[in-house]
Coordinates of C-alpha atoms in Angstrom, one line a residue:
M1269 CA -142.0 119.8 -51.2
N1270 CA -139.3 117.4 -49.3
A1271 CA -137.5 118.9 -46.0
S1272 CA -134.6 119.4 -48.0
N1273 CA -136.5 121.8 -49.8
T1274 CA -138.6 123.1 -47.1
L1275 CA -135.2 124.5 -45.2
K1276 CA -133.6 125.5 -48.2
K1277 CA -136.8 127.3 -48.8
L1278 CA -137.0 128.7 -45.5
G1279 CA -133.2 129.5 -45.9
I1280 CA -133.4 132.1 -48.8
E1281 CA -136.4 133.5 -47.3
Q1282 CA -134.6 134.0 -44.1
A1283 CA -131.7 135.4 -46.4
F1284 CA -133.7 138.1 -48.5
N1285 CA -135.2 138.8 -44.7
Y1286 CA -132.3 139.8 -43.8
I1287 CA -130.4 141.6 -46.7
Y1288 CA -133.8 143.8 -46.6
K1289 CA -132.3 145.4 -43.2
D1290 CA -129.8 146.7 -45.3
P1291 CA -129.1 145.8 -48.9
D1292 CA -125.8 147.7 -49.2
K1293 CA -124.4 146.5 -45.7
H1294 CA -126.0 143.1 -45.7
M1295 CA -125.2 141.3 -49.4
P1296 CA -121.8 141.0 -49.3
K1297 CA -121.9 139.0 -45.8
M1298 CA -124.6 137.3 -47.7
M1299 CA -121.8 136.2 -50.2
D1300 CA -119.2 135.7 -47.3
W1301 CA -121.9 132.9 -45.8
A1302 CA -121.8 131.6 -49.6
D1303 CA -118.3 131.4 -50.4
K1304 CA -118.1 129.5 -46.9
F1305 CA -120.2 126.9 -47.7
A1306 CA -119.9 127.1 -51.7
D1307 CA -117.2 123.9 -50.9
G1308 CA -115.5 124.9 -53.7
E1309 CA -118.1 125.1 -56.8
F1310 CA -119.4 128.0 -58.5
I1311 CA -116.4 129.7 -58.5
S1312 CA -116.3 132.0 -60.9
Q1313 CA -120.2 132.5 -61.0
R1314 CA -119.7 133.7 -56.9
K1315 CA -117.1 136.0 -58.0
I1316 CA -119.2 137.2 -60.8
I1317 CA -122.2 137.8 -58.4
R1318 CA -119.8 139.6 -55.6
E1319 CA -118.2 142.0 -58.3
A1320 CA -122.0 143.0 -58.8
I1321 CA -122.8 143.5 -55.1
T1322 CA -119.9 145.2 -54.2
D1323 CA -118.1 147.1 -57.4
P1324 CA -120.2 150.9 -57.9
E1325 CA -118.8 150.6 -62.0
H1326 CA -120.0 146.9 -62.5
P1327 CA -123.0 147.6 -64.8
Y1328 CA -125.1 145.0 -62.6
Y1329 CA -124.3 146.9 -59.3
S1330 CA -127.6 149.1 -59.4
Y1331 CA -129.7 146.7 -61.1
I1332 CA -129.0 144.2 -57.8
R1333 CA -130.0 146.7 -56.0
R1334 CA -133.2 148.0 -58.0
L1335 CA -134.2 144.2 -56.5
F1336 CA -134.0 144.9 -53.5
K1337 CA -135.1 148.6 -53.1
E1338 CA -138.0 148.6 -56.3
V1339 CA -139.7 146.0 -56.1
D1340 CA -141.9 144.7 -53.7
P1341 CA -140.6 142.0 -51.0
N1342 CA -143.4 139.6 -51.3
V1343 CA -143.0 139.1 -55.1
T1344 CA -139.2 138.7 -54.8
K1345 CA -139.5 136.7 -52.1
T1346 CA -141.8 134.6 -53.9
L1347 CA -140.1 134.8 -57.4
A1348 CA -136.7 133.5 -55.8
V1349 CA -137.7 130.6 -53.9
N1350 CA -140.2 129.4 -56.7
F1351 CA -137.6 130.2 -59.1
F1352 CA -134.7 128.5 -57.3
I1353 CA -135.7 125.9 -55.5
N1354 CA -138.9 124.4 -56.6
A1355 CA -138.0 124.9 -60.7
T1356 CA -134.1 124.9 -60.6
L1357 CA -133.4 122.9 -57.6
A1358 CA -135.7 120.3 -57.0
G1359 CA -137.5 120.4 -60.1
W1360 CA -134.3 119.7 -62.5
K1361 CA -133.5 116.8 -60.0
K1362 CA -136.5 115.4 -60.5
E1363 CA -137.0 116.2 -64.5
E1364 CA -133.7 114.3 -64.5
E1365 CA -134.3 111.2 -62.8
L1366 CA -137.5 110.7 -65.3
R1367 CA -135.6 111.7 -68.5
K1368 CA -133.1 108.6 -67.4
K1369 CA -136.4 106.5 -66.4
Y1370 CA -138.4 106.8 -69.6
N1371 CA -135.6 107.4 -71.7
C1372 CA -137.4 110.8 -73.1
N1373 CA -137.5 114.7 -73.0
I1374 CA -138.8 115.8 -69.7
P1375 CA -139.2 120.1 -70.1
W1376 CA -138.2 122.4 -67.9
A1377 CA -140.8 124.8 -68.7
I1378 CA -144.2 124.3 -70.4
L1379 CA -145.7 127.0 -72.7
L1380 CA -149.3 127.0 -73.1
D1381 CA -151.8 129.6 -75.1
P1382 CA -155.3 130.1 -72.3
T1383 CA -156.5 131.4 -75.5
S1384 CA -156.4 132.2 -79.3
A1385 CA -158.7 135.6 -78.8
C1386 CA -156.7 138.8 -79.1
N1387 CA -157.9 142.5 -78.5
L1388 CA -155.8 143.5 -80.9
H1389 CA -154.9 142.9 -84.5
C1390 CA -151.6 143.1 -85.4
T1391 CA -150.0 142.9 -88.8
G1392 CA -148.6 139.4 -90.1
C1393 CA -149.0 137.4 -86.5
W1394 CA -148.9 133.9 -87.3
A1395 CA -150.6 133.4 -83.7
A1396 CA -154.3 135.1 -85.6
E1397 CA -154.1 132.2 -88.0
Y1398 CA -155.4 130.0 -85.3
G1399 CA -158.5 132.0 -85.2
H1400 CA -160.0 133.6 -82.3
K1401 CA -162.1 131.2 -80.6
L1402 CA -160.3 128.4 -79.2
N1403 CA -159.6 127.9 -75.5
L1404 CA -158.1 125.9 -72.8
T1405 CA -160.8 126.0 -69.6
F1406 CA -159.4 126.6 -66.2
D1407 CA -159.5 122.7 -65.6
E1408 CA -157.6 122.0 -68.6
I1409 CA -154.7 124.7 -67.5
D1410 CA -154.8 123.7 -64.1
D1411 CA -154.5 119.9 -65.4
I1412 CA -151.5 120.7 -67.4
I1413 CA -149.9 122.4 -64.3
C1414 CA -150.6 119.4 -62.4
Q1415 CA -149.3 116.9 -64.6
G1416 CA -146.1 118.9 -64.7
K1417 CA -145.3 119.4 -61.5
E1418 CA -145.2 115.5 -61.1
L1419 CA -142.8 115.9 -63.9
G1420 CA -141.1 118.1 -61.4
V1421 CA -141.8 121.4 -64.0
Y1422 CA -142.7 125.0 -62.0
F1423 CA -142.1 127.1 -64.8
Y1424 CA -145.2 128.6 -66.8
I1425 CA -145.0 130.8 -69.5
Y1426 CA -148.3 131.9 -71.4
T1427 CA -148.5 132.9 -75.1
G1428 CA -151.7 133.4 -77.2
G1429 CA -153.6 135.0 -78.6
E1430 CA -153.7 137.5 -75.8
P1431 CA -153.6 135.6 -72.7
L1432 CA -154.9 138.4 -70.6
V1433 CA -158.2 137.8 -72.2
R1434 CA -158.1 135.3 -69.1
K1435 CA -156.8 137.5 -66.9
K1436 CA -158.9 136.5 -64.0
D1437 CA -158.7 132.5 -64.7
L1438 CA -154.7 133.3 -64.7
I1439 CA -154.6 135.0 -61.1
R1440 CA -156.9 131.9 -60.0
I1441 CA -154.2 129.6 -61.4
C1442 CA -152.0 131.4 -59.8
E1443 CA -153.3 131.1 -56.7
K1444 CA -153.9 127.6 -56.5
H1445 CA -150.0 126.9 -57.9
S1446 CA -148.5 129.5 -55.6
D1447 CA -144.9 127.3 -55.6
C1448 CA -144.8 128.2 -59.7
V1449 CA -143.2 130.8 -61.6
F1450 CA -145.3 132.3 -64.4
L1451 CA -144.2 134.2 -67.1
C1452 CA -146.9 136.1 -69.5
F1453 CA -146.3 137.2 -73.4
T1454 CA -148.5 139.9 -73.4
N1455 CA -149.2 143.2 -76.0
S1456 CA -150.1 145.0 -72.0
T1457 CA -153.1 146.8 -72.9
L1458 CA -155.4 144.8 -70.6
I1459 CA -152.9 145.7 -67.5
D1460 CA -155.2 147.9 -65.7
E1461 CA -154.8 149.0 -61.3
E1462 CA -157.1 145.8 -60.9
F1463 CA -154.8 143.8 -62.3
A1464 CA -151.4 145.1 -61.3
D1465 CA -153.1 144.9 -57.4
E1466 CA -154.0 141.0 -58.3
M1467 CA -150.4 140.6 -59.1
L1468 CA -148.6 141.8 -56.4
R1469 CA -151.2 139.7 -53.8
V1470 CA -150.0 137.0 -56.0
G1471 CA -146.5 137.7 -56.5
N1472 CA -145.6 135.0 -59.0
F1473 CA -146.6 136.8 -62.0
V1474 CA -144.7 138.1 -64.4
P1475 CA -145.4 139.9 -67.8
A1476 CA -142.9 140.1 -70.9
I1477 CA -144.4 143.0 -72.8
S1478 CA -144.0 143.3 -76.6
L1479 CA -142.6 146.1 -78.6
E1480 CA -141.4 146.5 -82.2
G1481 CA -139.3 149.4 -81.1
F1482 CA -140.2 152.5 -81.0
E1483 CA -143.8 154.0 -81.3
E1484 CA -143.8 154.5 -84.7
A1485 CA -142.5 150.7 -85.6
T1486 CA -145.1 149.1 -82.2
D1487 CA -147.7 151.5 -83.7
G1488 CA -147.4 150.8 -87.1
R1489 CA -147.8 147.1 -86.5
R1490 CA -150.1 146.8 -83.5
G1491 CA -152.3 150.1 -84.1
A1492 CA -152.6 153.2 -83.5
G1493 CA -151.5 154.3 -79.7
V1494 CA -150.5 150.6 -78.3
Y1495 CA -147.4 152.7 -77.8
Q1496 CA -148.3 154.7 -75.2
K1497 CA -150.4 152.1 -73.5
V1498 CA -147.4 149.9 -73.3
H1499 CA -145.7 153.3 -71.3
K1500 CA -148.9 153.6 -69.0
A1501 CA -148.3 150.3 -68.7
M1502 CA -145.1 149.8 -67.4
E1503 CA -145.5 153.0 -65.3
L1504 CA -148.3 151.4 -63.3
L1505 CA -146.2 148.1 -63.0
R1506 CA -143.2 150.5 -62.0
R1507 CA -145.3 152.2 -59.4
K1508 CA -146.6 149.1 -57.6
K1509 CA -143.1 147.5 -57.8
L1510 CA -143.7 144.8 -60.0
I1511 CA -140.9 142.9 -61.7
Y1512 CA -141.7 143.0 -65.8
G1513 CA -139.6 142.7 -69.3
I1514 CA -139.8 143.3 -72.9
S1515 CA -140.0 140.5 -75.7
C1516 CA -139.0 142.0 -79.2
C1517 CA -139.1 140.2 -82.6
Y1518 CA -136.1 141.5 -85.1
T1519 CA -137.0 141.4 -88.5
S1520 CA -134.6 142.8 -91.9
A1521 CA -136.4 145.4 -91.9
N1522 CA -136.6 146.5 -87.7
Y1523 CA -133.1 145.2 -86.9
D1524 CA -131.0 148.0 -86.7
S1525 CA -133.4 150.2 -84.6
I1526 CA -135.4 147.5 -82.6
T1527 CA -131.2 146.5 -81.1
S1528 CA -130.1 150.0 -81.1
E1529 CA -128.3 151.0 -78.3
E1530 CA -130.9 153.6 -77.8
F1531 CA -133.9 151.6 -77.5
Y1532 CA -132.0 149.2 -75.2
D1533 CA -131.1 152.6 -72.8
T1534 CA -135.0 153.4 -73.5
L1535 CA -135.7 150.0 -72.0
I1536 CA -133.5 150.6 -69.1
E1537 CA -135.3 154.0 -68.5
M1538 CA -138.9 152.1 -68.9
G1539 CA -137.9 149.9 -66.5
A1540 CA -137.7 146.6 -67.3
Y1541 CA -135.9 143.8 -65.6
F1542 CA -135.0 141.5 -68.6
V1543 CA -135.4 142.0 -72.6
W1544 CA -136.2 139.2 -74.4
Y1545 CA -134.9 138.9 -78.4
F1546 CA -136.8 136.8 -81.0
H1547 CA -135.7 135.9 -84.7
Y1548 CA -138.6 136.2 -86.7
M1549 CA -139.5 132.9 -87.9
P1550 CA -141.5 132.5 -91.4
V1551 CA -144.4 130.2 -89.9
G1552 CA -147.5 130.3 -91.5
N1553 CA -149.0 130.5 -94.9
D1554 CA -148.5 134.0 -94.8
A1555 CA -145.3 134.9 -93.9
V1556 CA -142.7 136.7 -95.4
P1557 CA -139.4 135.4 -96.0
E1558 CA -138.1 138.9 -97.2
L1559 CA -138.0 139.3 -93.4
M1560 CA -135.6 136.8 -91.8
P1561 CA -132.7 138.6 -91.2
T1562 CA -129.4 138.7 -93.4
P1563 CA -126.7 137.0 -92.3
Q1564 CA -124.9 140.4 -91.5
Q1565 CA -127.6 141.4 -90.0
R1566 CA -127.9 138.5 -87.5
T1567 CA -124.1 138.8 -86.6
G1568 CA -124.7 142.0 -85.9
V1569 CA -127.4 141.4 -83.4
Y1570 CA -125.9 139.0 -81.8
E1571 CA -122.7 141.3 -80.8
K1572 CA -124.5 144.0 -80.2
I1573 CA -126.8 141.5 -77.7
R1574 CA -123.6 140.1 -76.4
R1575 CA -121.6 142.9 -75.8
Y1576 CA -125.3 144.8 -73.9
R1577 CA -126.3 142.7 -71.6
A1578 CA -121.9 142.8 -70.5
T1579 CA -122.3 146.2 -69.9
K1580 CA -126.0 147.6 -69.2
P1581 CA -128.2 146.5 -66.4
L1582 CA -130.6 145.0 -68.1
F1583 CA -130.5 140.9 -68.3
A1584 CA -130.9 140.3 -72.3
L1585 CA -131.6 136.6 -73.5
D1586 CA -131.5 135.9 -78.0
F1587 CA -133.8 133.0 -78.6
Q1588 CA -131.7 132.5 -81.9
N1589 CA -128.4 132.9 -80.8
D1590 CA -127.8 131.8 -77.1
A1591 CA -128.4 128.1 -78.0
E1592 CA -125.1 127.1 -76.5
Y1593 CA -125.7 128.4 -73.0
V1594 CA -128.6 125.4 -73.2
G1595 CA -127.2 122.9 -75.2
G1596 CA -129.0 124.0 -78.5
C1597 CA -132.4 123.5 -79.4
I1598 CA -134.5 123.3 -76.7
A1599 CA -137.8 122.3 -78.1
G1600 CA -139.8 118.8 -78.2
G1601 CA -139.2 118.6 -74.5
H1602 CA -135.6 119.0 -74.3
R1603 CA -136.2 122.4 -72.4
Y1604 CA -139.4 123.1 -73.1
L1605 CA -143.2 122.9 -75.5
H1606 CA -145.7 123.7 -76.6
I1607 CA -149.5 123.6 -76.0
N1608 CA -151.7 125.8 -78.1
A1609 CA -155.6 127.0 -77.1
N1610 CA -157.0 123.9 -79.0
G1611 CA -154.8 120.8 -76.7
D1612 CA -152.4 120.2 -79.6
I1613 CA -149.2 119.7 -78.1
D1614 CA -146.6 121.0 -80.3
P1615 CA -142.8 120.4 -80.3
C1616 CA -142.0 124.4 -80.3
V1617 CA -144.1 127.8 -80.3
F1618 CA -143.1 127.9 -83.7
I1619 CA -142.9 124.3 -85.0
H1620 CA -146.9 123.8 -85.4
Y1621 CA -146.7 120.1 -86.2
S1622 CA -148.0 117.4 -83.6
D1623 CA -149.1 114.3 -83.1
S1624 CA -150.7 114.6 -79.4
N1625 CA -153.5 116.9 -78.0
I1626 CA -153.5 117.4 -74.0
R1627 CA -157.4 116.2 -74.2
E1628 CA -155.8 112.6 -75.5
K1629 CA -153.1 111.8 -73.9
T1630 CA -150.9 112.9 -70.7
L1631 CA -147.5 115.2 -70.9
L1632 CA -145.8 112.0 -70.2
E1633 CA -147.5 110.2 -73.2
A1634 CA -147.1 113.0 -75.3
L1635 CA -143.4 113.0 -74.4
Q1636 CA -142.7 109.6 -75.6
S1637 CA -145.2 110.1 -79.0
P1638 CA -143.3 109.8 -82.6
M1639 CA -142.9 113.4 -83.2
M1640 CA -141.4 114.1 -79.4
M1641 CA -139.2 111.2 -79.3
A1642 CA -137.8 112.2 -83.0
Y1643 CA -136.4 115.8 -81.4
H1644 CA -135.2 113.7 -78.5
D1645 CA -133.2 111.4 -80.6
N1646 CA -131.7 114.1 -82.9
Q1647 CA -131.1 116.7 -80.5
P1648 CA -128.4 118.6 -80.9
F1649 CA -129.5 119.2 -84.7
N1650 CA -126.2 120.9 -85.4
E1651 CA -122.6 120.7 -82.9
N1652 CA -122.7 124.3 -84.3
M1653 CA -125.0 126.4 -81.7
L1654 CA -125.3 128.9 -83.2
R1655 CA -127.4 127.0 -85.9
P1656 CA -129.4 124.9 -83.6
C1657 CA -132.9 124.8 -85.2
P1658 CA -134.4 122.2 -87.3
M1659 CA -136.3 124.7 -89.2
L1660 CA -134.4 128.0 -89.4
E1661 CA -130.9 126.5 -89.6
N1662 CA -131.0 122.5 -90.4
P1663 CA -134.6 122.6 -92.4
E1664 CA -133.6 118.7 -94.0
K1665 CA -134.3 117.7 -90.2
L1666 CA -137.5 119.0 -90.2
R1667 CA -138.9 117.8 -93.1
A1668 CA -137.5 114.6 -92.1
M1669 CA -139.1 113.8 -88.4
V1670 CA -142.5 115.2 -89.4
K1671 CA -142.8 113.1 -92.2
K1672 CA -141.4 110.1 -89.9
S1673 CA -143.5 110.5 -87.3
G1674 CA -146.7 111.3 -89.1
A1675 CA -147.0 114.3 -87.6
H1676 CA -150.0 117.3 -88.9
S1677 CA -150.4 120.5 -89.1
T1678 CA -151.8 122.3 -85.7
D1679 CA -153.1 125.3 -87.3
L1680 CA -156.9 124.9 -87.8
Q1681 CA -157.6 127.9 -90.2
S1682 CA -154.8 127.4 -92.8
P1683 CA -152.7 124.3 -92.5
E1684 CA -149.1 124.5 -94.1
M1685 CA -147.1 121.4 -95.0
A1686 CA -143.9 121.1 -93.6
E1687 CA -142.3 121.0 -97.1
H1688 CA -143.4 124.4 -97.4
L1689 CA -142.3 125.9 -94.1
C1690 CA -139.3 124.4 -94.6
A1691 CA -138.6 125.8 -98.3
K1692 CA -138.9 129.3 -97.0
C1693 CA -136.0 128.5 -94.8
D1694 CA -133.6 126.1 -97.6
Q1695 CA -131.8 129.5 -98.7
Y1696 CA -131.5 131.0 -95.6
A1697 CA -130.1 128.2 -93.7
K1698 CA -127.6 127.8 -97.0
N1699 CA -126.4 131.7 -96.4
W1700 CA -126.0 131.5 -92.6
K1701 CA -124.0 128.5 -92.8
P1702 CA -120.4 129.8 -93.7
V1703 CA -120.8 132.9 -92.1
A1704 CA -122.2 130.9 -88.3
D1705 CA -119.3 128.4 -88.7
E1706 CA -117.0 131.2 -88.8
L1707 CA -118.2 133.1 -86.0
W1708 CA -119.1 129.6 -84.2
K1709 CA -115.0 128.8 -84.5
E1710 CA -114.4 132.3 -82.9
N1711 CA -116.3 132.4 -80.6
R1712 CA -114.2 128.6 -79.9
A1713 CA -111.2 130.1 -79.9
K1714 CA -111.9 133.5 -77.8
K1715 CA -113.1 130.9 -74.6
K1716 CA -110.0 128.5 -74.6
I1717 CA -108.1 132.0 -74.3
A1718 CA -110.1 132.8 -71.6
D1719 CA -110.3 129.8 -70.2

C-alpha cells in the first residue's frame, strides 16, 4: 500500500475511533468535516448520507447506528478499510490503469468455488451438477488472490458447493490476506460457535445466507429443519456482533412470497444487513424453464425491491434488475468472473463456458482469452439496462460468443451445449423485451424529471 493509501487508511481508522466515542454526536461532525474537504464533489451522495445520519424518520437512521452499536468495532473498521480504501479507492484506480494498458477487462471482484462438495442436497441446485469431488487447493486459492491483488482486486466471493466445507482453509486465507474482503454464499448450517469466533477474530469474512423464503419453502428445497438451522446461525452471528446478509433466488413459483413485505420485514427482524436477490437462471440440462418469472412477475419484483430499499432499513441488491448502476452485464471480467472448483475460468457464475483454466493460465492470460475478449468487445450487450445478460435477455449474443471463441462447457457431470441453454431463453427474451423497453423508457423519463 502506497503512502497516500496508508494515510487514508489511518484517516478512516481515526474517524471510526472518534465516532465510536459518541455516535449520535460525532457522526454529524464527521459529515461537516467531509463537506469541508469534498471540494464540491459527491454533493447528492453526501446529502443522502447526512439525511440518514441526522433524520430519525429516515429509513437508514437506525441502520447506520446498528453498524456502530451492534457490530464489533474491529469488524466494522476492518471491512470499511478493506472495502473503501483497498477494494474501491486503491483497487479501482489500479484496475483502470491495467484496463487501458492491456485493452481487456479487469474485474473488481472474483468469485471462486473452493469446493464442489456440499453437506445438503437441494432440489434443482445447478452447482450440484459439477459433482462433489472437486476442490481448489489452499495454495491455488492463495495464488488466485495473489494474482488478483496484482491486478487491484481486493474483493473475493465464495460460491460452491458449500464453501464452509473448507472453513478452516478459508479462515487461513482471511488471515494471510487481511487486506481483502471475503463474502461467502452459504447455507449456514456449518456455522458454529468456533467458526463465529474465528470470523470475529479475522474481521474480513461476511456470510450471505441462502433462503428460499419462509420455513415451508426453504425446507421444501433444502431439507427438513434447514430453516431453523438458518435462524440459529443468524442468532449466533448477531450475538457475536458480526455482519451477515441473505441470498434469495426468485422464481415463478416463489416470487410473490420471497419478495413480499412480510418476508422483507422478517429479514430485518432477523438482523440481516443486506439481501441479494437473484433471478432464476435455467442453467444445466435438468433446469426447469417454467421456473423463470413471467414479465409481469419480474416487473413486480423490480418495483418491490426498489420501493423496499428506499423505505426500509435493509440494503437490497437485485442482480438482474440493477444493471443500470454498474453499466450492464458485469461478467466476463467487466466487474467479475468465476472460477469453479476444477479451476475453469467462466465469464459468469451462471454461464459455464470457458477456454481457460487457472492451472494452465494466469488470470491476466485468461482475461485476454477469446471468450473473455468476446465479452469485452460486446459489452454492454444491450443499451436497455433491464436487458443486460447475453444469455437470459440476449441469447443470440451468447450463442455467437461461444461459437466464435471455441469455449467448451465446464460442467463435468452433464455438459450442456450453448444452443440447449440459449434455446431455453429465447421465448423468455422475446416476452420480456416489450415490457422491459417500456419500463426502461419510463425509468429514463422519471430520472430526467428528477434531474
